[in-house]
Short mmCIF file of C-alpha atoms in Angstrom, two decimals:
data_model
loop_
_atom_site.label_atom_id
_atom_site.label_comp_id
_atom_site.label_asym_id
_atom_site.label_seq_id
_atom_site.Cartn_x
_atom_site.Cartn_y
_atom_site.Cartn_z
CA UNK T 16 0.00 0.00 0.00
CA UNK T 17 1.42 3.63 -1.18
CA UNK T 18 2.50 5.43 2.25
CA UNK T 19 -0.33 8.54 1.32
CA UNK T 20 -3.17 9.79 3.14
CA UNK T 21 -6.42 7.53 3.39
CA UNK T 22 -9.68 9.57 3.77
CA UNK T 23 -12.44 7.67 5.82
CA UNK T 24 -15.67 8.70 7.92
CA UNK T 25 -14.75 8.82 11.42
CA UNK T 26 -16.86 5.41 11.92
CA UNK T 27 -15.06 4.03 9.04
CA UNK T 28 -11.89 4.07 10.73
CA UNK T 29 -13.31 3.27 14.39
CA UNK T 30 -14.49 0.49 12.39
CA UNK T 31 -11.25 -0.48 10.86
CA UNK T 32 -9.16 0.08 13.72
CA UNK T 33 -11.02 -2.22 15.98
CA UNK T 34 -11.03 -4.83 13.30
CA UNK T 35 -7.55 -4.33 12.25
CA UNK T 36 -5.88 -4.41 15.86
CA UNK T 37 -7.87 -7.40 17.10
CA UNK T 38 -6.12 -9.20 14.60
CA UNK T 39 -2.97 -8.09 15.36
CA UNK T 40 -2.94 -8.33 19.34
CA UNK T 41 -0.68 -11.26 21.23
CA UNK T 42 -1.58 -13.47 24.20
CA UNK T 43 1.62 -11.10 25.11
CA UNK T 44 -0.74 -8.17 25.52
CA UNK T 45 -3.06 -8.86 28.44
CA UNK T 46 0.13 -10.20 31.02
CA UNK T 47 1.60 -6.80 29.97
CA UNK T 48 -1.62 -4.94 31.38
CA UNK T 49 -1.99 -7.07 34.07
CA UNK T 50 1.05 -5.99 35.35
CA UNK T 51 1.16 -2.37 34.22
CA UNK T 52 -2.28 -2.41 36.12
CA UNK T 53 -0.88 -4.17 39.15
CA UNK T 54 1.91 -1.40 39.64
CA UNK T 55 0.46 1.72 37.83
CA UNK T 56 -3.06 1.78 37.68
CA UNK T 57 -5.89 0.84 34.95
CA UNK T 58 -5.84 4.43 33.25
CA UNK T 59 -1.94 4.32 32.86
CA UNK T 60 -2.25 0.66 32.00
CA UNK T 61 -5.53 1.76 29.11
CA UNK T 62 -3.21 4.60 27.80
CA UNK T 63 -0.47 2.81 27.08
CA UNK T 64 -2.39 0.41 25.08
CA UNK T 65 -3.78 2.51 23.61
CA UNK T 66 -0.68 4.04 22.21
CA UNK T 67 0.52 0.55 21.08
CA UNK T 68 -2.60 -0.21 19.18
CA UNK T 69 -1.90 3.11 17.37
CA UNK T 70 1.59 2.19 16.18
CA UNK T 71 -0.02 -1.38 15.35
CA UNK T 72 -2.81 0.66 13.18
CA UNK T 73 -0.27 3.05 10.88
CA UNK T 74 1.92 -0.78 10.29
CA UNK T 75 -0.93 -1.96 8.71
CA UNK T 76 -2.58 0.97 7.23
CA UNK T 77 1.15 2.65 5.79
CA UNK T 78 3.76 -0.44 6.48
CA UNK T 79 5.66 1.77 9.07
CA UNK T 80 4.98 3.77 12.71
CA UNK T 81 6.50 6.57 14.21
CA UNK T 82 9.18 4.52 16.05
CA UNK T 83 10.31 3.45 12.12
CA UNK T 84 12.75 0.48 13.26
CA UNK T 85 12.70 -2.75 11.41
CA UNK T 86 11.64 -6.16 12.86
CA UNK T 87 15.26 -6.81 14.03
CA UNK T 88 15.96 -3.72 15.58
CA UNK T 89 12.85 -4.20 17.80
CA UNK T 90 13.20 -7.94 18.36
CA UNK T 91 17.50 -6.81 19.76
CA UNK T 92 16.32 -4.57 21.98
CA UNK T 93 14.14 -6.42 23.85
CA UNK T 94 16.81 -9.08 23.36
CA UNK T 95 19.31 -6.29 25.27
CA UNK T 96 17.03 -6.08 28.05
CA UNK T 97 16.78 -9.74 28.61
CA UNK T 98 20.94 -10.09 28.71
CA UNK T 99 21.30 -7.17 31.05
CA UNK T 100 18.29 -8.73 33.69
CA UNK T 101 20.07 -12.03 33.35
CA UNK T 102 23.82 -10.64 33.94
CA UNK T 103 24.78 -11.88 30.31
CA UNK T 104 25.83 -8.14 29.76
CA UNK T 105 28.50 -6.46 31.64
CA UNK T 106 28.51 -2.42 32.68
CA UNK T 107 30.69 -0.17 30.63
CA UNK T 108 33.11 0.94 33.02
CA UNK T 109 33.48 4.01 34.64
CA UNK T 110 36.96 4.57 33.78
CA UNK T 111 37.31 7.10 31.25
CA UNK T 112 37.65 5.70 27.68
CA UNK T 113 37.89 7.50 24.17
CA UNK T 114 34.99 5.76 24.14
CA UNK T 115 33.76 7.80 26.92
CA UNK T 116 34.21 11.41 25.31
CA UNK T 117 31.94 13.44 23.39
CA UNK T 118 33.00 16.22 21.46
CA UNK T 119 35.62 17.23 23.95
CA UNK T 120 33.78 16.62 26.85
CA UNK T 121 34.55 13.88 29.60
CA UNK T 122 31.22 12.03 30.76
CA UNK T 123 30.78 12.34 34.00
CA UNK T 124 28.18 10.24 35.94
CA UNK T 125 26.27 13.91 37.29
CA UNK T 126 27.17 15.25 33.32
CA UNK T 127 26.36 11.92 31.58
CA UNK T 128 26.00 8.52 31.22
CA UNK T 129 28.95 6.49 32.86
CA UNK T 130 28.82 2.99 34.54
CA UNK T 131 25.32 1.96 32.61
CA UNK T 132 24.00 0.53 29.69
CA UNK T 133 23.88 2.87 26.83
CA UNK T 134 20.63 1.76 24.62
CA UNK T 135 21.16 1.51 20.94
CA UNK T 136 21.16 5.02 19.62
CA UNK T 137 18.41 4.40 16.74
CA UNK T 138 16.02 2.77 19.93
CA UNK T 139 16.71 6.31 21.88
CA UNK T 140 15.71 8.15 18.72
CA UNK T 141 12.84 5.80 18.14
CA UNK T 142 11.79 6.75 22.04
CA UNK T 143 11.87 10.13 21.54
CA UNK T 144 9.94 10.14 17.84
CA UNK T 145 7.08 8.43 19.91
CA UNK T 146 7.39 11.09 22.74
CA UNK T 147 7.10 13.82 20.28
CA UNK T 148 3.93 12.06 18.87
CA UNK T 149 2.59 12.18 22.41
CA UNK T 150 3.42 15.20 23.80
CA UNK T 151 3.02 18.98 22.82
CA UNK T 152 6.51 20.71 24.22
CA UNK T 153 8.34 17.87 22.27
CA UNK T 154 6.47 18.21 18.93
CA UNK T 155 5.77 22.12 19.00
CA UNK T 156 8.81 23.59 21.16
CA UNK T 157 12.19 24.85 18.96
CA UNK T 158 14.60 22.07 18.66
CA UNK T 159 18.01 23.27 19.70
CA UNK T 160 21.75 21.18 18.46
CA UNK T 161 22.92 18.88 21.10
CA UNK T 162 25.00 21.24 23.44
CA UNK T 163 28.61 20.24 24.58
CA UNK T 164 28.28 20.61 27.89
CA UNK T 165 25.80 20.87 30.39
CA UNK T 166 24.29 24.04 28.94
CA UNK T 167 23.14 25.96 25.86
CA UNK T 168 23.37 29.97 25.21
CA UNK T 169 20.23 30.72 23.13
CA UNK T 170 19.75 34.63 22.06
CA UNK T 171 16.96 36.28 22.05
CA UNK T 172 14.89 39.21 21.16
CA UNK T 173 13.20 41.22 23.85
CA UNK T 174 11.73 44.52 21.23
CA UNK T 175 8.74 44.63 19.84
CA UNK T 176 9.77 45.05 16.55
CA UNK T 177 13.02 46.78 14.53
CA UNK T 178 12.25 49.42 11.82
CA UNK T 179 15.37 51.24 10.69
CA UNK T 180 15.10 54.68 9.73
CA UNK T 181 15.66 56.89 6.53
CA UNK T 182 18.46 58.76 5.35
CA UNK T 183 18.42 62.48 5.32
CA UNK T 184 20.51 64.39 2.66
CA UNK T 185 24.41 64.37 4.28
CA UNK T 186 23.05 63.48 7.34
CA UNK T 187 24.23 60.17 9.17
CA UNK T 188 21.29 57.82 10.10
CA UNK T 189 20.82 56.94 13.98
CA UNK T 190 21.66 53.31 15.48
CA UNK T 191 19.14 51.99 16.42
CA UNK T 192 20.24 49.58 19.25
CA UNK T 193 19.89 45.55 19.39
CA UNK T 194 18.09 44.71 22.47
CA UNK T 195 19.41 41.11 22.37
CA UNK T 196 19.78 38.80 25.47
CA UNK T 197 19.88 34.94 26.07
CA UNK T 198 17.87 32.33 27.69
CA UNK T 199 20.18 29.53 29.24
CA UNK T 200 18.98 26.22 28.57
CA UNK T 201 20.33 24.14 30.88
CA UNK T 202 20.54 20.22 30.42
CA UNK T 203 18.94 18.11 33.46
CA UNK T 204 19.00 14.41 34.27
CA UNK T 205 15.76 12.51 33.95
CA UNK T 206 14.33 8.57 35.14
CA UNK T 207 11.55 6.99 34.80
CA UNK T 208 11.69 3.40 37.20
CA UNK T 209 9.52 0.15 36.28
CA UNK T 210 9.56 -3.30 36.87
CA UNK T 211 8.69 -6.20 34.82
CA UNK T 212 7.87 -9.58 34.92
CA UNK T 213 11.12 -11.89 34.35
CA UNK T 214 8.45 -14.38 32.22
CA UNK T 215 7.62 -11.23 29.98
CA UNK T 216 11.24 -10.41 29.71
CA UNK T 217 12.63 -13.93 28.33
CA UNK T 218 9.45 -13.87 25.83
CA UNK T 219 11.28 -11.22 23.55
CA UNK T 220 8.89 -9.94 20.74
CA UNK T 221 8.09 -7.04 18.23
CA UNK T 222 5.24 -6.44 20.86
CA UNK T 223 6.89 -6.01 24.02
CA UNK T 224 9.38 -4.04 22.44
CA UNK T 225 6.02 -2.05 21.41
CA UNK T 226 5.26 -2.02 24.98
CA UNK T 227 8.07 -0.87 26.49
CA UNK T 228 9.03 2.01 24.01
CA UNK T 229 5.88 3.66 24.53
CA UNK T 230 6.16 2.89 28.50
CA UNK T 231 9.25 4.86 28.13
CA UNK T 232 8.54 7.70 25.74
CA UNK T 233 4.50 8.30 27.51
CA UNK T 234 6.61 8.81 30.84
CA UNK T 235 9.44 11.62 28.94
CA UNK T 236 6.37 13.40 26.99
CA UNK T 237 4.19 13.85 30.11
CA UNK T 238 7.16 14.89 32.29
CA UNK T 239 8.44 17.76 29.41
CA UNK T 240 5.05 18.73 29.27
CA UNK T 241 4.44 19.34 32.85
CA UNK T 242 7.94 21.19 33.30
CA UNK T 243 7.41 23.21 29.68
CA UNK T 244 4.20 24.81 31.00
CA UNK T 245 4.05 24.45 34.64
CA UNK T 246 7.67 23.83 35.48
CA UNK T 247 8.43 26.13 39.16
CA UNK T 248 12.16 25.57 39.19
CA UNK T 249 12.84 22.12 39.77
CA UNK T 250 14.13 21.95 37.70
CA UNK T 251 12.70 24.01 34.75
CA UNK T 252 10.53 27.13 35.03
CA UNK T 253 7.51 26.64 33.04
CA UNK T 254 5.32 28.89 30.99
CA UNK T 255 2.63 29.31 33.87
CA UNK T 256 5.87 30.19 36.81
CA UNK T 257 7.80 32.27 33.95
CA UNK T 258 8.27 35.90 35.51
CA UNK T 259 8.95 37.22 32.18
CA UNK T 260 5.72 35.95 30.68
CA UNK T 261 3.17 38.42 30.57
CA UNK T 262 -0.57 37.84 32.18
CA UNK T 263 -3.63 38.76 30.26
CA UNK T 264 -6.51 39.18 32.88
CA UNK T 265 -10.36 38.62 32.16
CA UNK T 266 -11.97 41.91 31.18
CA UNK T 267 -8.95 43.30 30.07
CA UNK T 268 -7.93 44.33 33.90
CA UNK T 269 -7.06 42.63 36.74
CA UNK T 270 -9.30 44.21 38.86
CA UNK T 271 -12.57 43.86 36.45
CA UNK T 272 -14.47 41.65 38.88
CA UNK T 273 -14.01 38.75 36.71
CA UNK T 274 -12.71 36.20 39.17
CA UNK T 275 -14.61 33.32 37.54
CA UNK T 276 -14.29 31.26 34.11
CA UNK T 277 -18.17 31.58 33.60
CA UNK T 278 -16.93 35.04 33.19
CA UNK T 279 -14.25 34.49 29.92
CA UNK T 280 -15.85 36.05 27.37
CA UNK T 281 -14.91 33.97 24.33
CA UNK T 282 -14.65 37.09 21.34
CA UNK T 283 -13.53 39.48 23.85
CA UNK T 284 -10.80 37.75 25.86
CA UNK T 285 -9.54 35.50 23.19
CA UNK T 286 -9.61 38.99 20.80
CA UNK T 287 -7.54 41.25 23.61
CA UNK T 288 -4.85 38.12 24.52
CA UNK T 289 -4.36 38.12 20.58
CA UNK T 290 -3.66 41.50 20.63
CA UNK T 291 -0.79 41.27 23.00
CA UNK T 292 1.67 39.31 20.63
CA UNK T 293 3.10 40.92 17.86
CA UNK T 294 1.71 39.65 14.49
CA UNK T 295 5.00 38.38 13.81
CA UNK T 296 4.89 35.07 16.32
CA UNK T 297 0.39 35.02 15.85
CA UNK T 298 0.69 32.81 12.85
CA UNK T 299 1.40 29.48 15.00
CA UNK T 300 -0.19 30.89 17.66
CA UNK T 301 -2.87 28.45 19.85
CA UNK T 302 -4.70 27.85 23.01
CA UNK T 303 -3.45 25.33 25.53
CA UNK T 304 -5.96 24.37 28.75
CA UNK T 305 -7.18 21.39 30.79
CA UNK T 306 -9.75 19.41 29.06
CA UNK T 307 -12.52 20.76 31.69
CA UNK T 308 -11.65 24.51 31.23
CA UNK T 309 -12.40 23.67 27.34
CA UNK T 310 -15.20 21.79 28.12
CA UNK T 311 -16.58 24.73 30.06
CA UNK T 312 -15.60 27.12 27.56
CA UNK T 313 -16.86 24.85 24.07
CA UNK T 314 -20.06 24.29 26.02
CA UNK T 315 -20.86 28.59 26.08
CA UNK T 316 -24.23 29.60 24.88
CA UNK T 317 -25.31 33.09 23.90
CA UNK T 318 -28.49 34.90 25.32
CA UNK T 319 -30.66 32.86 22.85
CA UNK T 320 -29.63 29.73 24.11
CA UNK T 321 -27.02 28.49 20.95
CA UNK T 322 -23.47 27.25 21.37
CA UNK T 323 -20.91 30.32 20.38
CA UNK T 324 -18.65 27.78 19.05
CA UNK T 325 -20.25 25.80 16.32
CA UNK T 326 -20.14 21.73 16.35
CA UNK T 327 -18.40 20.29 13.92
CA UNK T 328 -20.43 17.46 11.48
CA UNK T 329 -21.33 14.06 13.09
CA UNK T 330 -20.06 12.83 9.46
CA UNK T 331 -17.14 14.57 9.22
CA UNK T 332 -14.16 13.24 7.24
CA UNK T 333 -10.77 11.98 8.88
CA UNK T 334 -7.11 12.31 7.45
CA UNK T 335 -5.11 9.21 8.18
CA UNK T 336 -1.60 10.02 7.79
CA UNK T 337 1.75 7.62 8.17
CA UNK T 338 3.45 8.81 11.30
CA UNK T 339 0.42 11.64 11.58
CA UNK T 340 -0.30 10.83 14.97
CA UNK T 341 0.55 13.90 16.69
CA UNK T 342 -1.38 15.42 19.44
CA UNK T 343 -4.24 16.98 17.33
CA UNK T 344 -6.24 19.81 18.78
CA UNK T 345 -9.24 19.90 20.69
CA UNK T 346 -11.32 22.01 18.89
CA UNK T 347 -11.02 25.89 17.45
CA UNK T 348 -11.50 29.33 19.04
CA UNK T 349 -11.37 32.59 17.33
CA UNK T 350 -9.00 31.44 14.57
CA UNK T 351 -6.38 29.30 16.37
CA UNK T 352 -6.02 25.54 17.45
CA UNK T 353 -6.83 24.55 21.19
CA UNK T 354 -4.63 22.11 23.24
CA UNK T 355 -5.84 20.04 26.03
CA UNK T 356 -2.96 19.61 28.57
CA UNK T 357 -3.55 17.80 31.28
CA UNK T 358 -0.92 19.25 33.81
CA UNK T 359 -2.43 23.28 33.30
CA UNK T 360 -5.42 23.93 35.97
CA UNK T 361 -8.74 22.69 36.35
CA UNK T 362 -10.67 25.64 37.48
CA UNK T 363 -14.11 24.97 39.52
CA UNK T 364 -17.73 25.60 38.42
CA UNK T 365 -17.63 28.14 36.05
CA UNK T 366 -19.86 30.30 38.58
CA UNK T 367 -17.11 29.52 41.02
CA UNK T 368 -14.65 32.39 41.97
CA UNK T 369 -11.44 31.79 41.79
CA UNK T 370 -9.38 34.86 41.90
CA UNK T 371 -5.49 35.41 39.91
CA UNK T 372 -5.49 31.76 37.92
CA UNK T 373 -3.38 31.56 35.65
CA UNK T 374 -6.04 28.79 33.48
CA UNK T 375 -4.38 29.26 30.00
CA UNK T 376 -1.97 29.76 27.42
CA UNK T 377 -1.67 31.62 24.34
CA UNK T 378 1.14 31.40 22.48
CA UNK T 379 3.93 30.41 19.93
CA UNK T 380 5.47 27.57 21.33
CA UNK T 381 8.18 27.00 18.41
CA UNK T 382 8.77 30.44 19.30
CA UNK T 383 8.68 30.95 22.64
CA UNK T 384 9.85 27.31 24.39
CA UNK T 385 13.18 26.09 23.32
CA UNK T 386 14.05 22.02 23.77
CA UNK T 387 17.30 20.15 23.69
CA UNK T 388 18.68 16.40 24.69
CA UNK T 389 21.88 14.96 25.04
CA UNK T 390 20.89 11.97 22.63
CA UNK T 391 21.65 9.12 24.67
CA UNK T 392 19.88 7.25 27.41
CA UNK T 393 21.03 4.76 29.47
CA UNK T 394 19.20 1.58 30.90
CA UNK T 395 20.25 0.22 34.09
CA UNK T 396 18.55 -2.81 36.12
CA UNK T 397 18.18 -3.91 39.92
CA UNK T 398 17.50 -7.31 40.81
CA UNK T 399 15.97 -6.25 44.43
CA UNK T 400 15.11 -3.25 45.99
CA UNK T 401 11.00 -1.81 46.29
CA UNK T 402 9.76 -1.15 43.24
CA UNK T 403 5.74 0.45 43.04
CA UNK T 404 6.06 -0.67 47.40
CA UNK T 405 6.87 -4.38 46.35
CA UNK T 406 9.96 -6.11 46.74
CA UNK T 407 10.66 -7.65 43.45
CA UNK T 408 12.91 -10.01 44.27
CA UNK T 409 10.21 -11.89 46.02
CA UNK T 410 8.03 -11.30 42.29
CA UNK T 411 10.26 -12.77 40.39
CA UNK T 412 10.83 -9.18 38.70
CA UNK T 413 13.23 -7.01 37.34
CA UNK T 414 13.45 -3.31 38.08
CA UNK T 415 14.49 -1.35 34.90
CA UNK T 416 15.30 2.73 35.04
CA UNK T 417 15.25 4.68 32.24
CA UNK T 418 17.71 7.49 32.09
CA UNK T 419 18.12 10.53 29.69
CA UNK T 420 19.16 13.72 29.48
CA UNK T 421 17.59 16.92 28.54
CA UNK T 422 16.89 20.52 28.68
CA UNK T 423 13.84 23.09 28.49
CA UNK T 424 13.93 26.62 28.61
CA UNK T 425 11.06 29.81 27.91
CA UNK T 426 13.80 31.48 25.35
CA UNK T 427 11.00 34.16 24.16
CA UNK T 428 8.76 35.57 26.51
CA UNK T 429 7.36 38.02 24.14
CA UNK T 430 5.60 34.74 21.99
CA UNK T 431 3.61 33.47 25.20
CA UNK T 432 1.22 34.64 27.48
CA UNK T 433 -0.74 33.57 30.39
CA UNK T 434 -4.66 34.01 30.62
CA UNK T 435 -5.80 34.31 34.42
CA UNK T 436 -9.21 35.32 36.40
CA UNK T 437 -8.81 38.93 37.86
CA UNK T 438 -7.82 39.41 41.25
CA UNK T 439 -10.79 40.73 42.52
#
């Protein structure tokens, strides 16, 4: 089948999909939720499967998914992970090798990876192509080069806008000075901890591989979300916590009364927060809010009793694209896109008060957030210790951490802004 877009109703492809991964699921599958469920929950266990039905879905609708490694690659991985459980694998040592150098730069066990087991780096890129198709700040944010050391110099513009200035007749034209600074993106260490079945382990397949990809790359999406918006220092300051990120109040002041989202007027607000970026960074502009502040706000009426924002068709056609499984918006409001994110505020009953929250973003994330990563991740296991409160050398389990390296920084204030209830 030719890897192009495939247009279907939307029960078409509910239809299809349900179809198509029921034939495609292993006996593998439900020991995997079991124990996902067992140490996580049902919802992380129903998310995650829900993830690896999706990459399932684009390999038989396009013959590829977003994690884009072969059979072999997949089936060596898991293969890895069964060597290193069962000892078969040594550490790299923490002596420092050629081997051990990057551009220069001697890594350290607080600057990099040292004394683990460095995964394969097409599986780390394959993690973080899934993350980005998970999570906004990975897909949306400005993707900086892999800095040298521990941190990155990014400049930036604080003006408005420049304009230059005519020449008059023998007369010298003025300077007009370049308010530049720089935004420090700083690279952090991150870890996500699991354990895992020894049984499920020594089965290696294509679909635990599946599995444990997404485990990995739901955990680093959620986690750059939450510190990209909502970060308060530790160790990244977030959009919300940013004090160079301006605040647009409802009714235009922040002493209009409006202390309640039943009071966000959706042409007004949305119209003056738009007016506070410069057109230049409005083009990619969207909303980003919990899903219950949208549902709030999409569920409006006007004084006659109709939705402001129209519904869209019941019949309405789908793209299905190869690899096209990027968060997708929401919905629409005045113009531009609207994120849910699940780590910005609920606020109460929209006749609730809740006076100064901050309940949304507007903004230019490409613009305004900037990302980097070392590249590398390291995967290091523990045959006993507590693991989710259980001791899993007495459940015959593994513990696995995750490890990898990245940084997040606001780089442009000027392309985000914060939407809040007034303070009284």
């Amino acid at each position: 089948m030719e890897k192009e877009a495939i247009q279907l109703t939307r029960n078409e492809l509910d239809t299809f999909a349900k179809s198509t991964v029921s034939e495609l699921l292993k006996q593998l599958d439900p020991k995997i939720m079991e124990t996902v469920k067992g140490s996580m929950g049902n919802l992380v266990a129903t998310e995650l499967k829900s993830q690896v039905d999706r990459l399932r879905l684009d390999r038989a609708l396009f013959g590829q998914d977003v994690i884009g490694l072969d059979k072999d690659t997949r089936l060596n991985f898991v293969k890895e992970m069964f060597a290193i459980a069962s000892g078969a694998r040594l550490k790299a040592p923490k002596a420092f090798t050629a081997a051990r150098m990057k551009d220069g730069v001697p890594m350290l066990e607080d600057e990099d990876f040292v004394g683990g087991y460095l995964v394969a780096p097409e599986v780390a890129d394959a993690i973080l192509r899934v993350a980005a198709s998970v999570g906004i700040v990975l897909k949306q944010a400005q993707k900086w080069p892999t800095p040298k050391g521990n941190e990155l110099d990014i400049p930036n513009y604080q003006a408005s806008f420049l304009t230059g200035n005519y020449l008059g007749i023998n007369q010298a034209g003025p300077i007009q000075g370049m308010p530049l600074s720089k935004a420090v993106l700083l690279i952090k260490k991150w870890q996500i901890a699991f354990a895992l079945d020894n049984a499920l382990i020594e089965d290696a397949s294509v679909e635990l591989a599946d599995w444990l990809m997404v485990f990995v790359a739901e955990a680093l999406a959620n986690m750059i979300d939450l510190q990209g918006f909502v970060g308060s220092g530790n160790p990244f300051v977030g959009i919300l916590n940013h004090p160079n990120v301006g605040t647009y109040y409802l009714g235009n002041s922040s002493t209009s009364g409006k202390t309640k989202l039943g009071d966000f007027n959706i042409v007004e607000d949305a119209a003056n927060a738009m007016a506070q970026l410069e057109e230049s960074v409005l083009e990619d502009c969207a909303f980003y809010m919990h899903r219950t502040v949208w549902a709030q706000i999409r569920t409006m009426k006007d004084s006659s009793g109709a939705y402001i924002l129209p519904w869209a068709g019941a019949g309405r056609v789908v793209t299905v694209e190869p690899m096209g499984r990027a968060p997708s918006p929401f919905g629409e409001m005045c113009g531009f896109p609207v994120y849910s994110l699940r780590h910005l505020p609920q606020l109460p009953a929209a006749n609730a008060a809740s006076p100064s929250t901050k309940f949304m973003v507007f903004g230019n994330l490409k613009r305004g957030l900037g990302f980097a990563d070392k590249g590398e991740m390291e995967l290091t296991q523990y045959k006993s210790g507590a693991f989710g409160g259980k001791e899993i050398a007495l459940a015959d389990q593994t513990g696995m951490v995750v490890k990898q390296r990245h940084g997040i920084v606001v780089q442009l204030p000027n392309a985000l802004l914060n939407i809040s209830t007034a303070a009284s």
